[in-house]
Structures are given as C-alpha cells and as structure tokens.
C-alpha cells in the first residue's frame, strides 16, 4: 500500500477547513483511507537521510496517509483534496476534456528501432498552467509514486515531463546505439553518451536501480525534438534543456512503456490531477502519435464509460437498505456520477481518473465506503455451514505431529533462495531444473523459488552448529516448479523433508522414519507389485553419496528420494558432519 506525505497546512488550505488530528483521521477512515502517522519534515529527513541533512528542514507538520494500491488518482495532494471535497459535497464532480488544438497539434513519430526496447509511447500537453512551489513539488512527487507503483520501478512505464516552450515539434521517438547518443542529463553541466550515462549513474542512490532495464539492450530509447535536441533517455533520466521550472507555462508529458494500458492510466492520472491549474480547468491538449506501421493515435482520450448496476443486487451484497436515489447519491460522493433509470437500475459514469473501477464489485465497494462500514448492521448469516479443514493441510498437520513424536524439530525456511542453493551446491545444472526465476530480485539470496526443501534445512543446520548432536530437523511446506500447462506458468507441491545429522550418517534413522510415516498412512511395504504399496530403488544422484541413495516408489510413482548427502554438498553449505536426508511429495497420499 503506497504512502503519501502531505504538509498539513497546505492540505487544510486546499480543503478550506482546519481539522483536528482525530477529526481528519475520522474523515480519512470514512473515505476508505488511513492516517498512518503524524510527523515533521525534519523527522522524516533524519529517518530517511540522516541527521547531517536535516539542518535546513522545517518543523512543519507532515501527514503520512496510506492510499489503496489501485487508487492512483489519490497519490498526490491535488487528487486527494479533490476526492475529499467531492466526498464532502463541497464541489461538483469535474468533467475532464481532451481537446484538439486549432492548429499545430503536437506530434510524435515512432521508429521501428524503439520497438526493440520500449514499444509504446503516449503523450499530452498541459496548456497555460501555473505552478506554485507546493504544486510543483507535488507534480514531481506524483511521477515518482507512479513510477514505483503502477510503473513497477519504471520497467513498465517511465514518465518524461518537459517545458514545451524550450523545444520544438514534431518529436521523434527513436532508439540508437549507446555511443551515438549525446545529450546533457538533468542537472548536469556537460553532455554524455549513452554508455557514459550508465557509468555516471552506476552509483547514484536513486537512478542506479533503473539502469538494468536497458543496460543490456543493443539500442537505447530516446525522445528528441525537430532540432535534434534529446529530451529524455527513458527510463533513466530527462534532459536538462527542457526541464520543468516554476515559470513553466506549457508542459509536454510523454510516457514510454512496455505496457500500453498502464501507460494510458499513468498519463490520465497526471493530466487529470494537474489540469486544475490550467487556464481552462480540467482541459488537456491531445498529442498525435504515429506508429512505425503508420497507424495514428491521439492521446489522451480521457474516455468516460458507463456501467449499469442493479440497485437491489448491490444493496443485497452489502447488506443495507437504500433506495436507488440514495445509492446514486452515495456513488456521486465517490466521484462516480450516477443516474437512476427504470426498474431501479443505476447508470454509473466512470471517469478517466477511476481506472480502479473494473467490475461491478468495485462499484459495490464504493457504495459501502460512502455508506460507512461502521453503519452497516451486523447480522447472523441465514445459512449455517460447517467448516472443514483443507485435506492437504490436514494431512500436513498430522505428519507434523508424527515427525515430532519421532524426535524431529520443525524448521520454517524461506520459499525463495539463490540459484546456487538449488543447483550448483546440490550438484545439478540450473538449466535442467524446472525453476521459476524472480525478475529483478532484491538480493542474491532470493533469485528463484525453491524446487526442494533441502537447502533451507542445510542452511538452518549451518546456522546452529553450536547445538549438540544429533540434530534432527524437518520441514513440511510447498516447493514451486515451473509448469507451462497452468495459467500462471508454475505449480506448488507440498513436500516433506527430514534431515538427520550426527557423527555417523544415521541412514538407518531416516529409513526407519520413512517406514514409520508410511506405516501410519497404512501403505504397505511390497517387493514385486509396487502398485499396491511402496518400495525402494537404487539410483545415482549427485546430491548423495555414491551407492547410498534410493528413490521411493509409491503406488507406481516416484514420490521422493532418501540417502546420505555427498561430502561436496555438505562442504558447500559449510558443514562437516555426515547427514542423511529424506524428501517426499506428500500430495500422493491424498
């Protein structure tokens, strides 16, 4: 859930009223938000940047407000105050309009080269805008919030804003070789090539995290004007030539993206929030975009769409009693202009600011928020049902009890691990494993989803070397395997892994544990007909000591392995004591 920091006095001036802390907290709750913290600008800077940089900070009160992740329109002061004023019935819902200029419409021409890196661009112009210091800061802050939220750290969408009076259209969206790019980045005093920019910002505290998005690409995307001046190198940084200042009157906004839908949401959010500062309020000038195949599009379209909802169905879902007119009034408080039609159907007009409204359930939620969750009468369900534990979880709990009876201690380890943990350290090749990789992992320890529970137990063992021997650990949890036949491309499997560590390998302990588990599950030991029980089969596996590993066959399927770990595996996990391991898929027993 994103959090926005807003100066209290600026917020109250925009709302036209002063609230106590409790009153504003209550207002936020009624609107579906949460006042997370009340602090000061100086305390924020000390917390984020340290005491040394807090000398010039003021003691002005800051409200930290939690915003729902899909309410992009509330991520800035302008959107928040507008939503609150409409909720309080202080102002009417504005009508946003995209207009074509009488002449000289701004145009962006795309080349086929940019399709190799970021294949979409949308743009708009805010004409005759007037910035104050607070609105300018809010304008910059909203861009960063959108970058981190819907833009997924600029990997999906990156925003460029420019002073239109310093550049000249038509504009070109192109991609060039890094050494063929030469421009002056924001707040720099000389020009750099694309490769030099990568080196320049390699240690930058904020920008270094975005370099990998295009660093390995053969070409880098650029936006330039008709004079050849480069406006931006998305998604890294804008140019210094066209930077926005307090004196800027006409703002040119371009959003490059790998996802067109998200780019349009970002553009709509920015222009709707800040068009209130234009001379013609809530009016945005469109920009023409010409794709390489000569298709022509105009952005933003600021489309309104209508949704029909049955009033009776809505109030039944929520559990309230309201007339269709009252429901329409509640939705209008949530910036959704609503009209009552025949048969108590309500027609909801969804504005371009409310991209979070996708389904009728989103409309029901807004009705509940406007009505007040605390005002909904508590009732006992009309149907009585008996809860039942999920069979796989029930089996897991039963096996946990049996493992505890056998003297094993349970461990809970991370579901993510490094590539080396599941491949190199266990003697496997990564490319031969059905591994789910994490894109842009936060640390080297969390690069992939685990395909086995064994690395987690070995790490736990390595972290507890000072504990007396023998050590007996187990874990019953999910692993993740790549599976292209599923909708998400991966599948979870519930595994049980047990580890015995002592001065001798204790293979007989692990073997006995397997026999005990399958005895409790009433699965008999068989020699010939494996379809009716379980048996062992010798197998060679690089994780285990030669000739000390066996596959476990149950009902004709291989459900796991058991054996003595190879010394190379132990040394890679910084262990020097023999270990035996059992790992099986317990979903077979359901």
Coordinates of C-alpha atoms in Angstrom, one line a residue:
X1 CA 0.0 0.0 0.0
X2 CA 1.6 3.3 -1.1
X3 CA 2.0 6.1 1.4
X4 CA 2.0 9.8 0.5
X5 CA 3.5 12.6 2.6
X6 CA 1.4 15.8 2.6
X7 CA 2.0 19.1 4.5
X8 CA -0.8 19.5 6.9
X9 CA -1.3 23.3 6.5
X10 CA -1.2 23.0 2.6
X11 CA -3.8 20.2 2.8
X12 CA -6.1 22.2 5.1
X13 CA -5.8 25.3 2.8
X14 CA -6.8 23.1 -0.2
X15 CA -9.8 21.7 1.8
X16 CA -10.8 25.1 3.0
X17 CA -11.1 23.9 6.6
X18 CA -8.9 23.1 9.6
X19 CA -9.3 19.8 11.3
X20 CA -8.0 18.3 14.5
X21 CA -5.9 15.2 14.2
X22 CA -8.8 13.0 15.3
X23 CA -11.3 14.7 13.0
X24 CA -9.0 14.3 10.0
X25 CA -8.3 10.6 10.9
X26 CA -12.1 10.0 11.1
X27 CA -12.6 11.7 7.7
X28 CA -9.8 9.5 6.1
X29 CA -11.5 6.4 7.6
X30 CA -14.9 7.4 6.1
X31 CA -13.3 7.9 2.7
X32 CA -11.5 4.5 2.8
X33 CA -8.0 5.8 3.7
X34 CA -5.9 5.7 6.8
X35 CA -3.8 8.4 8.5
X36 CA -0.7 6.3 9.2
X37 CA 1.5 8.8 11.0
X38 CA 1.8 12.5 12.0
X39 CA 5.4 13.7 11.9
X40 CA 7.5 16.6 10.8
X41 CA 9.6 17.4 7.8
X42 CA 12.8 17.3 9.9
X43 CA 12.0 14.0 11.5
X44 CA 11.3 12.5 8.0
X45 CA 14.7 13.6 6.7
X46 CA 16.5 12.4 9.8
X47 CA 14.8 9.0 9.3
X48 CA 15.5 8.7 5.6
X49 CA 18.8 10.6 5.0
X50 CA 20.3 11.1 8.4
X51 CA 20.9 13.9 10.9
X52 CA 23.5 15.6 8.8
X53 CA 21.0 16.6 6.1
X54 CA 18.3 17.8 8.4
X55 CA 19.8 21.3 9.2
X56 CA 17.6 23.2 6.7
X57 CA 14.4 21.2 7.3
X58 CA 11.5 22.8 8.9
X59 CA 9.3 21.6 11.8
X60 CA 6.2 21.8 9.5
X61 CA 3.7 19.0 10.3
X62 CA 3.5 16.2 7.8
X63 CA 0.6 13.8 7.4
X64 CA 1.5 10.3 6.1
X65 CA -1.6 8.8 4.5
X66 CA -2.0 5.2 3.3
X67 CA -3.6 5.0 -0.1
X68 CA -5.1 1.9 -1.6
X69 CA -2.7 0.4 -4.2
X70 CA -5.2 0.8 -7.1
X71 CA -6.3 4.4 -6.3
X72 CA -3.7 6.1 -8.5
X73 CA -5.8 9.3 -8.5
X74 CA -5.2 9.8 -4.8
X75 CA -1.4 9.7 -4.9
X76 CA -1.0 13.4 -4.8
X77 CA -2.4 16.4 -2.9
X78 CA -4.5 17.5 -5.9
X79 CA -6.2 14.2 -6.4
X80 CA -6.7 13.6 -2.7
X81 CA -8.2 17.0 -1.9
X82 CA -10.5 16.8 -5.0
X83 CA -11.7 13.4 -3.9
X84 CA -12.3 14.6 -0.3
X85 CA -14.1 17.8 -1.4
X86 CA -16.4 15.8 -3.7
X87 CA -17.0 13.3 -0.8
X88 CA -18.0 16.1 1.5
X89 CA -20.3 17.5 -1.2
X90 CA -18.3 20.8 -1.2
X91 CA -17.8 20.7 -5.0
X92 CA -19.3 19.0 -8.1
X93 CA -17.6 16.2 -10.0
X94 CA -15.4 17.9 -12.7
X95 CA -15.7 16.9 -16.3
X96 CA -12.3 16.2 -17.9
X97 CA -11.9 17.1 -21.6
X98 CA -9.3 16.2 -24.2
X99 CA -9.2 18.9 -26.9
X100 CA -7.6 19.1 -30.3
X101 CA -5.7 22.4 -30.8
X102 CA -7.0 24.7 -33.6
X103 CA -3.6 24.4 -35.3
X104 CA -0.1 22.9 -34.9
X105 CA -1.1 19.8 -33.0
X106 CA 2.0 18.3 -31.3
X107 CA 3.1 15.0 -33.0
X108 CA 5.4 12.1 -32.0
X109 CA 6.7 9.8 -34.7
X110 CA 7.9 6.4 -33.7
X111 CA 10.6 4.5 -35.5
X112 CA 10.8 0.7 -35.7
X113 CA 14.0 0.7 -33.7
X114 CA 12.3 1.7 -30.5
X115 CA 10.0 -1.4 -30.7
X116 CA 13.1 -3.4 -29.7
X117 CA 13.2 -1.8 -26.2
X118 CA 10.0 0.1 -25.2
X119 CA 7.4 -0.3 -27.8
X120 CA 4.8 2.3 -26.8
X121 CA 4.6 6.0 -26.1
X122 CA 1.7 8.3 -25.1
X123 CA 1.8 12.0 -24.6
X124 CA -0.3 15.1 -23.7
X125 CA 0.1 18.9 -23.2
X126 CA -1.0 20.9 -20.2
X127 CA -1.5 24.5 -21.6
X128 CA -1.3 27.7 -19.6
X129 CA -0.5 26.0 -16.4
X130 CA 0.5 27.9 -13.2
X131 CA 2.8 26.3 -10.7
X132 CA 3.4 27.2 -7.1
X133 CA 6.3 25.7 -5.1
X134 CA 3.9 23.3 -3.4
X135 CA 2.1 22.2 -6.7
X136 CA 5.5 21.8 -8.4
X137 CA 6.7 19.6 -5.6
X138 CA 3.5 17.6 -5.8
X139 CA 3.9 17.3 -9.6
X140 CA 7.4 15.7 -9.2
X141 CA 6.3 13.5 -6.3
X142 CA 3.3 12.1 -8.2
X143 CA 5.6 11.0 -11.0
X144 CA 7.8 9.1 -8.6
X145 CA 4.9 7.5 -6.9
X146 CA 3.5 6.3 -10.3
X147 CA 7.0 5.0 -11.3
X148 CA 7.2 2.9 -8.2
X149 CA 3.6 1.7 -8.1
X150 CA 1.9 1.0 -11.5
X151 CA 5.2 1.6 -13.4
X152 CA 6.9 -1.2 -11.4
X153 CA 10.1 0.8 -10.9
X154 CA 9.9 2.2 -14.4
X155 CA 10.2 -1.2 -16.0
X156 CA 6.6 -0.9 -17.4
X157 CA 6.2 2.8 -17.6
X158 CA 8.5 5.8 -17.3
X159 CA 7.4 9.4 -17.4
X160 CA 9.1 12.4 -19.0
X161 CA 7.9 16.0 -18.4
X162 CA 9.3 18.9 -20.4
X163 CA 8.9 22.7 -20.8
X164 CA 7.2 22.9 -24.2
X165 CA 8.4 26.4 -24.8
X166 CA 12.0 25.3 -24.9
X167 CA 11.6 22.6 -27.5
X168 CA 10.0 22.3 -31.0
X169 CA 7.9 19.6 -32.5
X170 CA 7.3 17.3 -34.2
X171 CA 9.1 14.9 -31.9
X172 CA 10.8 11.7 -32.7
X173 CA 10.7 8.5 -30.5
X174 CA 13.7 6.5 -31.6
X175 CA 16.4 4.1 -30.4
X176 CA 20.1 4.4 -31.1
X177 CA 23.4 2.8 -30.3
X178 CA 24.6 3.9 -26.9
X179 CA 27.7 5.7 -28.3
X180 CA 25.6 7.5 -30.9
X181 CA 23.6 9.2 -28.1
X182 CA 24.9 12.6 -26.8
X183 CA 22.8 14.8 -24.5
X184 CA 23.0 16.7 -21.3
X185 CA 21.1 14.9 -18.5
X186 CA 19.1 16.7 -15.9
X187 CA 21.2 19.0 -13.6
X188 CA 24.4 18.2 -15.4
X189 CA 26.7 20.8 -17.0
X190 CA 28.1 18.8 -19.9
X191 CA 26.9 16.2 -22.5
X192 CA 27.4 12.5 -22.1
X193 CA 27.0 9.4 -24.4
X194 CA 24.6 6.7 -23.5
X195 CA 27.4 4.5 -22.3
X196 CA 28.9 7.3 -20.2
X197 CA 25.5 8.0 -18.6
X198 CA 25.4 4.3 -17.5
X199 CA 28.7 4.8 -15.8
X200 CA 27.8 8.2 -14.4
X201 CA 24.7 6.9 -12.6
X202 CA 26.1 3.5 -11.6
X203 CA 26.5 4.7 -8.0
X204 CA 23.6 7.1 -7.9
X205 CA 21.4 6.3 -4.9
X206 CA 18.1 6.6 -6.8
X207 CA 18.9 6.1 -10.5
X208 CA 21.2 3.1 -10.3
X209 CA 18.2 0.8 -9.8
X210 CA 16.8 1.7 -13.2
X211 CA 20.0 1.1 -15.3
X212 CA 19.5 -2.6 -15.8
X213 CA 16.2 -2.0 -17.6
X214 CA 18.0 -1.0 -20.8
X215 CA 21.7 -1.6 -20.0
X216 CA 22.0 -4.8 -21.9
X217 CA 19.8 -3.6 -24.8
X218 CA 21.7 -3.1 -28.1
X219 CA 20.0 0.2 -28.5
X220 CA 18.8 2.9 -26.0
X221 CA 15.4 4.7 -26.5
X222 CA 15.4 8.5 -26.8
X223 CA 12.9 11.2 -27.4
X224 CA 14.1 14.2 -29.4
X225 CA 12.6 17.3 -31.0
X226 CA 12.8 18.6 -34.5
X227 CA 16.1 20.4 -33.8
X228 CA 17.7 17.2 -32.7
X229 CA 17.7 18.1 -29.0
X230 CA 17.3 14.9 -26.9
X231 CA 14.5 15.4 -24.4
X232 CA 15.0 12.2 -22.4
X233 CA 16.6 8.8 -22.2
X234 CA 13.8 6.7 -20.9
X235 CA 13.5 5.1 -18.4
X236 CA 16.7 6.7 -16.9
X237 CA 16.6 10.5 -16.9
X238 CA 15.2 13.6 -18.7
X239 CA 17.4 16.2 -20.4
X240 CA 18.5 19.4 -18.7
X241 CA 17.5 21.5 -21.7
X242 CA 13.7 21.0 -21.3
X243 CA 13.5 20.8 -17.5
X244 CA 10.3 22.0 -15.8
X245 CA 10.6 25.1 -13.5
X246 CA 8.2 27.2 -11.6
X247 CA 8.0 29.6 -14.6
X248 CA 6.9 26.8 -17.0
X249 CA 3.6 27.6 -18.7
X250 CA 3.2 24.7 -21.1
X251 CA 4.1 21.2 -20.1
X252 CA 4.7 18.4 -22.5
X253 CA 4.3 15.0 -21.0
X254 CA 5.5 11.8 -22.6
X255 CA 5.2 8.2 -21.2
X256 CA 7.2 5.4 -22.8
X257 CA 6.2 1.9 -21.9
X258 CA 6.2 -1.8 -22.4
X259 CA 2.5 -1.9 -21.4
X260 CA 0.2 0.4 -23.3
X261 CA -2.7 0.1 -20.9
X262 CA -0.6 1.1 -17.9
X263 CA 0.9 4.0 -19.9
X264 CA -2.5 5.4 -20.6
X265 CA -3.5 5.0 -16.9
X266 CA -0.4 6.9 -15.9
X267 CA -1.0 9.7 -18.4
X268 CA -4.6 10.1 -17.5
X269 CA -3.7 10.2 -13.8
X270 CA -1.2 13.0 -14.2
X271 CA -3.1 15.2 -16.6
X272 CA -6.4 14.9 -14.7
X273 CA -4.7 15.8 -11.4
X274 CA -2.9 18.9 -12.6
X275 CA -5.3 20.2 -15.3
X276 CA -7.0 22.1 -12.5
X277 CA -4.0 24.5 -12.6
X278 CA -4.5 25.2 -16.3
X279 CA -6.2 28.4 -17.5
X280 CA -9.0 26.2 -18.9
X281 CA -9.5 24.0 -15.9
X282 CA -9.8 20.2 -16.5
X283 CA -8.9 20.6 -20.1
X284 CA -5.9 18.7 -21.7
X285 CA -4.5 19.1 -25.2
X286 CA -4.0 15.9 -27.2
X287 CA -0.9 14.7 -28.9
X288 CA -0.8 12.7 -32.1
X289 CA 1.3 9.5 -32.1
X290 CA 2.4 7.9 -35.4
X291 CA 3.5 4.2 -35.1
X292 CA 6.1 2.7 -37.4
X293 CA 3.2 0.9 -39.4
X294 CA 1.7 4.4 -39.9
X295 CA -1.2 3.9 -37.6
X296 CA -2.2 7.2 -35.9
X297 CA -3.5 7.5 -32.4
X298 CA -4.3 10.5 -30.2
X299 CA -3.6 10.6 -26.5
X300 CA -5.1 11.2 -24.0
X301 CA -8.6 10.3 -25.0
X302 CA -10.0 10.8 -21.4
X303 CA -12.8 8.5 -22.1
X304 CA -15.9 8.1 -19.9
X305 CA -17.6 4.8 -19.8
X306 CA -21.0 3.8 -18.3
X307 CA -21.8 0.8 -16.2
X308 CA -25.3 -0.4 -15.4
X309 CA -25.8 -1.9 -11.9
X310 CA -29.0 -3.3 -10.3
X311 CA -29.7 -1.4 -7.2
X312 CA -31.4 -4.4 -5.4
X313 CA -28.4 -6.6 -6.2
X314 CA -25.9 -4.0 -4.9
X315 CA -27.6 -3.4 -1.6
X316 CA -28.2 -7.1 -1.0
X317 CA -24.5 -7.8 -1.5
X318 CA -23.6 -5.0 1.0
X319 CA -26.4 -5.7 3.5
X320 CA -28.0 -2.3 3.6
X321 CA -31.4 -0.8 2.9
X322 CA -31.3 2.2 0.5
X323 CA -33.4 3.5 -2.4
X324 CA -31.9 3.8 -5.9
X325 CA -31.7 7.6 -5.5
X326 CA -29.8 7.2 -2.2
X327 CA -27.4 4.7 -3.8
X328 CA -26.9 7.1 -6.7
X329 CA -26.1 9.9 -4.2
X330 CA -23.6 7.7 -2.4
X331 CA -21.7 6.9 -5.6
X332 CA -21.6 10.5 -6.6
X333 CA -19.8 11.2 -3.4
X334 CA -17.1 8.8 -4.6
X335 CA -16.6 10.8 -7.8
X336 CA -18.8 8.4 -9.8
X337 CA -21.6 10.4 -11.3
X338 CA -24.7 8.2 -11.2
X339 CA -28.2 8.4 -12.6
X340 CA -31.3 6.3 -11.8
X341 CA -33.0 4.5 -14.7
X342 CA -36.2 2.5 -15.0
X343 CA -36.7 -0.6 -12.8
X344 CA -34.3 0.8 -10.2
X345 CA -31.3 0.3 -12.3
X346 CA -28.5 2.8 -11.8
X347 CA -26.2 4.1 -14.5
X348 CA -22.7 4.8 -13.3
X349 CA -20.4 7.1 -15.2
X350 CA -16.8 6.0 -14.7
X351 CA -14.4 9.0 -15.2
X352 CA -10.8 8.6 -16.6
X353 CA -9.5 9.1 -13.0
X354 CA -11.1 5.9 -11.8
X355 CA -9.2 3.2 -13.6
X356 CA -9.6 1.1 -10.5
X357 CA -13.3 0.5 -11.3
X358 CA -13.2 -2.6 -13.4
X359 CA -16.1 -4.8 -12.3
X360 CA -19.5 -4.2 -10.6
X361 CA -17.9 -5.3 -7.4
X362 CA -15.7 -2.2 -7.4
X363 CA -18.9 -0.1 -7.6
X364 CA -20.4 -2.1 -4.7
X365 CA -17.3 -1.3 -2.7
X366 CA -17.6 2.4 -3.3
X367 CA -21.3 2.2 -2.2
X368 CA -20.2 0.5 1.1
X369 CA -17.4 3.1 1.7
X370 CA -19.7 6.1 1.1
X371 CA -22.4 4.5 3.3
X372 CA -19.9 3.8 6.0
X373 CA -18.7 0.4 7.1
X374 CA -19.5 1.1 10.7
X375 CA -23.1 1.9 9.7
X376 CA -23.7 -1.5 8.1
X377 CA -25.8 -3.5 10.5
X378 CA -24.2 -6.7 11.8
X379 CA -26.4 -9.8 11.0
X380 CA -26.1 -13.5 11.5
X381 CA -25.8 -15.4 8.2
X382 CA -29.0 -17.1 7.1
X383 CA -27.2 -20.3 6.2
X384 CA -25.4 -22.4 8.7
X385 CA -22.3 -24.1 7.4
X386 CA -19.7 -26.5 8.9
X387 CA -16.1 -25.6 8.2
X388 CA -13.8 -28.3 7.1
X389 CA -10.0 -28.3 7.0
X390 CA -8.4 -28.4 3.6
X391 CA -7.4 -32.1 3.1
X392 CA -3.8 -31.3 2.2
X393 CA -3.4 -29.0 5.3
X394 CA -4.9 -31.6 7.5
X395 CA -2.5 -34.3 6.2
X396 CA 0.4 -31.9 6.7
X397 CA -0.6 -31.2 10.3
X398 CA -0.9 -34.9 11.0
X399 CA 2.5 -35.6 9.6
X400 CA 4.0 -32.8 11.6
X401 CA 2.7 -34.4 14.8
X402 CA 4.2 -37.8 13.8
X403 CA 7.5 -36.1 13.0
X404 CA 7.5 -34.5 16.4
X405 CA 6.7 -37.9 18.0
X406 CA 9.8 -39.2 16.3
X407 CA 12.0 -36.6 17.9
X408 CA 12.4 -34.2 14.9
X409 CA 12.3 -30.4 15.3
X410 CA 10.3 -28.4 12.7
X411 CA 12.0 -25.6 10.7
X412 CA 10.3 -22.9 8.6
X413 CA 12.6 -21.6 5.9
X414 CA 12.3 -19.1 3.1
X415 CA 10.4 -20.0 -0.1
X416 CA 13.0 -18.1 -2.2
X417 CA 16.6 -18.9 -2.4
X418 CA 19.7 -18.3 -4.6
X419 CA 20.3 -20.2 -7.9
X420 CA 23.4 -21.8 -6.3
X421 CA 21.4 -23.3 -3.5
X422 CA 19.2 -25.4 -5.7
X423 CA 21.7 -26.1 -8.5
X424 CA 25.5 -25.8 -8.0
X425 CA 25.6 -26.6 -4.3
X426 CA 23.5 -29.8 -4.9
X427 CA 25.4 -30.9 -7.9
X428 CA 22.7 -30.1 -10.5
X429 CA 22.8 -27.8 -13.6
X430 CA 20.3 -24.9 -13.3
X431 CA 19.1 -25.2 -16.9
X432 CA 18.0 -28.8 -16.3
X433 CA 15.7 -27.8 -13.4
X434 CA 12.1 -26.6 -13.7
X435 CA 12.9 -23.3 -11.9
X436 CA 10.8 -20.2 -11.5
X437 CA 13.1 -17.2 -11.7
X438 CA 12.4 -13.9 -9.9
X439 CA 12.8 -10.9 -12.2
X440 CA 14.8 -8.1 -10.7
X441 CA 15.4 -9.9 -7.3
X442 CA 16.0 -7.7 -4.3
X443 CA 19.0 -9.7 -3.1
X444 CA 21.2 -12.6 -4.4
X445 CA 19.6 -14.8 -1.7
X446 CA 16.2 -14.6 -3.3
X447 CA 16.7 -15.2 -7.0
X448 CA 14.5 -18.3 -7.6
X449 CA 11.6 -20.1 -6.0
X450 CA 12.9 -23.3 -4.2
X451 CA 12.5 -26.6 -6.0
X452 CA 13.4 -28.6 -2.9
X453 CA 13.3 -28.1 0.8
X454 CA 16.8 -29.4 1.4
X455 CA 18.8 -26.1 1.1
X456 CA 16.7 -24.4 3.7
X457 CA 17.3 -27.2 6.2
X458 CA 21.1 -27.3 5.4
X459 CA 21.3 -23.5 6.0
X460 CA 19.4 -23.9 9.3
X461 CA 21.8 -26.6 10.3
X462 CA 24.8 -24.5 9.4
X463 CA 23.4 -21.6 11.5
X464 CA 23.1 -23.9 14.5
X465 CA 26.5 -25.7 14.6
X466 CA 26.8 -24.9 18.3
X467 CA 23.8 -27.1 19.1
X468 CA 24.6 -30.6 20.5
X469 CA 24.5 -33.7 18.2
X470 CA 22.5 -35.4 16.9
X471 CA 20.4 -32.8 15.2
X472 CA 17.1 -33.9 13.7
X473 CA 15.2 -31.3 11.6
X474 CA 12.2 -31.5 9.3
X475 CA 10.0 -29.1 7.2
X476 CA 6.6 -29.7 5.6
X477 CA 6.0 -26.9 3.1
X478 CA 5.5 -26.0 -0.6
X479 CA 8.0 -26.0 -3.3
X480 CA 7.4 -24.3 -6.7
X481 CA 8.0 -26.0 -10.1
X482 CA 7.7 -24.4 -13.5
X483 CA 4.6 -25.8 -15.4
X484 CA 3.6 -24.3 -18.7
X485 CA 0.3 -26.1 -18.7
X486 CA -1.0 -23.9 -15.8
X487 CA -2.4 -20.4 -16.1
X488 CA 0.4 -18.8 -14.1
X489 CA 3.2 -21.0 -15.5
X490 CA 4.1 -22.7 -12.2
X491 CA 2.6 -25.1 -9.7
X492 CA 3.0 -25.6 -6.0
X493 CA 3.7 -29.1 -4.5
X494 CA 3.6 -29.9 -0.8
X495 CA 6.8 -31.7 0.2
X496 CA 8.2 -33.2 3.4
X497 CA 11.9 -33.1 4.1
X498 CA 13.7 -34.6 7.1
X499 CA 17.4 -34.4 7.9
X500 CA 19.5 -36.3 10.4
X501 CA 23.0 -35.1 11.4
X502 CA 25.4 -36.9 13.7
X503 CA 29.0 -38.2 13.9
X504 CA 27.8 -41.1 11.7
X505 CA 25.4 -40.6 8.8
X506 CA 22.5 -42.4 10.5
X507 CA 20.9 -43.7 7.3
X508 CA 19.0 -46.3 9.3
X509 CA 17.3 -43.4 11.2
X510 CA 16.0 -41.8 8.1
X511 CA 15.0 -45.2 6.7
X512 CA 13.1 -46.0 9.9
X513 CA 11.4 -42.6 9.7
X514 CA 10.1 -43.4 6.2
X515 CA 8.8 -46.8 7.3
X516 CA 7.1 -45.2 10.3
X517 CA 5.4 -42.4 8.2
X518 CA 4.1 -44.9 5.6
X519 CA 3.0 -47.3 8.3
X520 CA 0.9 -44.5 9.8
X521 CA -0.5 -43.8 6.4
X522 CA -1.3 -47.6 6.1
X523 CA 0.8 -48.0 2.9
X524 CA 2.4 -51.5 3.0
X525 CA 5.9 -52.4 2.0
X526 CA 6.0 -54.5 -1.2
X527 CA 8.7 -56.3 -3.1
X528 CA 7.2 -57.0 -6.5
X529 CA 3.8 -55.3 -7.0
X530 CA 4.6 -51.6 -6.5
X531 CA 1.1 -50.6 -7.5
X532 CA -0.2 -51.7 -4.1
X533 CA 2.4 -50.2 -1.8
X534 CA 5.9 -48.8 -1.6
X535 CA 9.5 -49.9 -2.2
X536 CA 12.9 -48.5 -2.7
X537 CA 15.0 -48.5 -5.9
X538 CA 18.7 -47.7 -6.1
X539 CA 19.5 -44.5 -8.0
X540 CA 22.5 -42.3 -8.8
X541 CA 22.2 -38.7 -7.8
X542 CA 25.0 -36.1 -7.5
X543 CA 23.5 -34.7 -4.2
X544 CA 24.0 -38.0 -2.5
X545 CA 27.0 -40.3 -1.7
X546 CA 27.5 -43.0 -4.4
X547 CA 25.6 -46.2 -3.8
X548 CA 23.9 -44.6 -0.7
X549 CA 20.8 -43.1 -2.4
X550 CA 17.4 -44.6 -3.2
X551 CA 14.2 -43.5 -5.0
X552 CA 10.9 -44.1 -3.1
X553 CA 8.2 -45.6 -5.3
X554 CA 4.7 -45.5 -4.0
X555 CA 1.6 -46.7 -6.0
X556 CA 3.8 -46.9 -9.1
X557 CA 5.1 -43.3 -8.9
X558 CA 8.4 -41.9 -7.7
X559 CA 7.5 -39.7 -4.7
X560 CA 10.9 -38.8 -3.5
X561 CA 14.5 -39.7 -2.5
X562 CA 16.4 -40.7 0.5
X563 CA 20.1 -41.1 1.2
X564 CA 23.4 -39.9 2.6
X565 CA 24.5 -36.5 1.4
X566 CA 27.7 -36.2 -0.6
X567 CA 30.6 -34.6 1.2
X568 CA 30.9 -32.0 -1.6
X569 CA 27.3 -30.8 -0.9
X570 CA 28.0 -30.6 2.8
X571 CA 31.2 -28.5 2.4
X572 CA 29.4 -26.1 0.1
X573 CA 26.9 -25.5 2.9
X574 CA 29.8 -25.1 5.3
X575 CA 29.0 -28.4 7.1
X576 CA 31.5 -31.0 8.1
X577 CA 29.3 -33.7 9.8
X578 CA 27.6 -36.6 8.0
X579 CA 23.9 -36.1 7.2
X580 CA 21.1 -38.3 5.9
X581 CA 18.1 -36.9 4.2
X582 CA 14.6 -37.9 3.2
X583 CA 12.4 -35.8 0.9
X584 CA 9.0 -36.9 -0.4
X585 CA 5.9 -35.4 -2.1
X586 CA 3.1 -35.9 0.3
X587 CA 0.3 -35.0 -2.1
X588 CA 0.5 -38.5 -3.4
X589 CA -1.1 -39.8 -0.2
X590 CA -4.3 -37.8 -0.5

